[in-house]
């Protein structure tokens, strides 16, 4: 596999899939968080710095056909500021303007193409009326697959090499994330720096973790995390469970959970996880106590009880002192930590203490030499909220993509370049 750090881009035209799917202010369309734009800068700068030029492609949002509110134009000023240079913009991807602008690019120049999802063939998902029959849906999908190949071929025709640096969409088999690579020789396709570092962090945790290895799983539902938990049970020494999913486990074990979040159809699954952990010699840590509320509001009345004694009508919304003490102790003794999902409803101040305590514990473990990987939208938000992003080893930029990779799935965007 070609590595970007070994490639010299002098005189080379690179087409680069980036993830500029950034949040925009609803009224002004100003970019409100430029993390993803900054994530792509090392790759772009390497290419232009060596005398190559860059054609950037990205999606933004979920448009159905061409919709101006999903235009990538608001990204331009932010990108120009970070790169310190003018960035050209083509208001389409496959039309005359994109083709001529790409053809005329000079060394050091950067061209941004308009939202690739303005074309339904990017995703291969036809836009059909609800009344469409299954037959019609099948036929439309097959026709769009042909167009997807054409789109990929056209884009490939703009450049000498393809670089994929969009980790956030690596789990999608789209024209610009995977199919386009088929139209380049194998030594002309590579990952950018961002994907390389995401893969290095995840592979380190999955394949060569220093022991003890602790996974902290939180968030709302067991069902969203079950595949990840199953894969981790083969690898970790300690599995910490917190957040809303706690109560499905507690109820399965016969505890009282009041009105707390519970997936009634996952009670058996929770018991299976408990016995599988035992079988594999994994220490499973469930909360001991629970911070309960009489309503799902920040101004609710609160009370702390044992986790299996939540009063009728009350909901468990955070972990409390005894749990924080035990979890913190386990994390402090770990050499590798993976954290996915908050310990409580951290969006509300009253129920954010547990998540903040865990964020601090992960940062302290990092300071003592542990490798710590944070992934999944909400645990990343919790780390950022506590200003700890630079106090942990790696914060993943890909929510769904990270989850799927850690579950052991093959991601089309990764396989397209690295192979199986
Ligand atoms: P996830 O996307 O699965 O990581 O879930 C994140 C969400 O889980 C956040 O919005 C939290 O508010 C929510 N959450 C965490 N703990 C609880 C809880 N005890 N009860 C209800 N929701 C929770």
Short mmCIF file of N, CA, C and O in Angstrom, two decimals, residues 19 31 46 75 79 120 146 164-165 168 183 203 243 248 263 293 388 404:
data_model
loop_
_atom_site.label_atom_id
_atom_site.label_comp_id
_atom_site.label_asym_id
_atom_site.label_seq_id
_atom_site.Cartn_x
_atom_site.Cartn_y
_atom_site.Cartn_z
N UNK A 19 -13.62 15.24 4.55
CA UNK A 19 -14.91 15.30 5.24
C UNK A 19 -15.13 16.74 5.71
O UNK A 19 -14.68 17.12 6.79
N UNK A 31 -19.78 28.64 9.22
CA UNK A 31 -19.32 27.38 9.82
C UNK A 31 -19.19 27.57 11.34
O UNK A 31 -18.49 28.49 11.78
N UNK A 46 0.63 19.09 2.52
CA UNK A 46 1.71 18.22 2.00
C UNK A 46 1.69 18.25 0.46
O UNK A 46 2.72 18.39 -0.18
N UNK A 75 -17.71 26.82 3.33
CA UNK A 75 -16.43 26.25 3.78
C UNK A 75 -15.24 27.06 3.23
O UNK A 75 -14.18 27.14 3.86
N UNK A 79 -11.48 27.62 4.89
CA UNK A 79 -10.36 26.88 4.31
C UNK A 79 -9.26 27.84 3.84
O UNK A 79 -8.07 27.60 4.07
N UNK A 120 -27.39 12.05 -6.90
CA UNK A 120 -27.84 10.84 -6.19
C UNK A 120 -26.93 9.64 -6.43
O UNK A 120 -26.85 8.72 -5.61
N UNK A 146 -24.93 2.04 -12.16
CA UNK A 146 -24.19 2.29 -13.40
C UNK A 146 -23.71 3.74 -13.43
O UNK A 146 -22.56 4.05 -13.73
N UNK A 164 -7.77 9.37 -0.05
CA UNK A 164 -8.97 9.39 0.79
C UNK A 164 -8.58 9.81 2.19
O UNK A 164 -7.78 9.15 2.85
N UNK A 165 -9.13 10.95 2.64
CA UNK A 165 -8.86 11.40 4.00
C UNK A 165 -10.14 11.68 4.77
O UNK A 165 -10.14 12.41 5.75
N UNK A 168 -14.77 9.97 8.42
CA UNK A 168 -16.18 9.98 8.83
C UNK A 168 -17.12 9.27 7.86
O UNK A 168 -18.21 8.85 8.24
N UNK A 183 -10.52 3.33 -10.51
CA UNK A 183 -10.08 3.91 -11.78
C UNK A 183 -8.65 4.45 -11.73
O UNK A 183 -8.22 5.19 -12.59
N UNK A 203 -6.11 0.51 15.52
CA UNK A 203 -5.40 -0.77 15.42
C UNK A 203 -4.57 -1.05 16.68
O UNK A 203 -4.44 -2.19 17.12
N UNK A 243 -24.15 4.84 31.88
CA UNK A 243 -25.15 5.48 31.01
C UNK A 243 -26.49 4.77 31.06
O UNK A 243 -26.75 3.92 31.93
N UNK A 248 -30.94 -1.62 31.68
CA UNK A 248 -31.37 -2.86 31.03
C UNK A 248 -30.66 -4.04 31.72
O UNK A 248 -31.27 -5.08 32.00
N UNK A 263 -34.44 -1.36 27.61
CA UNK A 263 -34.85 -2.04 26.38
C UNK A 263 -35.35 -3.43 26.79
O UNK A 263 -34.55 -4.35 27.00
N UNK A 293 -33.85 10.99 39.24
CA UNK A 293 -34.61 12.23 39.13
C UNK A 293 -36.09 11.89 39.05
O UNK A 293 -36.46 10.81 38.57
N UNK A 388 -10.49 18.66 27.50
CA UNK A 388 -9.49 17.61 27.74
C UNK A 388 -8.98 16.95 26.45
O UNK A 388 -8.24 15.98 26.52
N UNK A 404 -18.04 1.03 13.58
CA UNK A 404 -18.02 -0.15 12.69
C UNK A 404 -16.64 -0.79 12.63
O UNK A 404 -16.49 -2.01 12.62
#
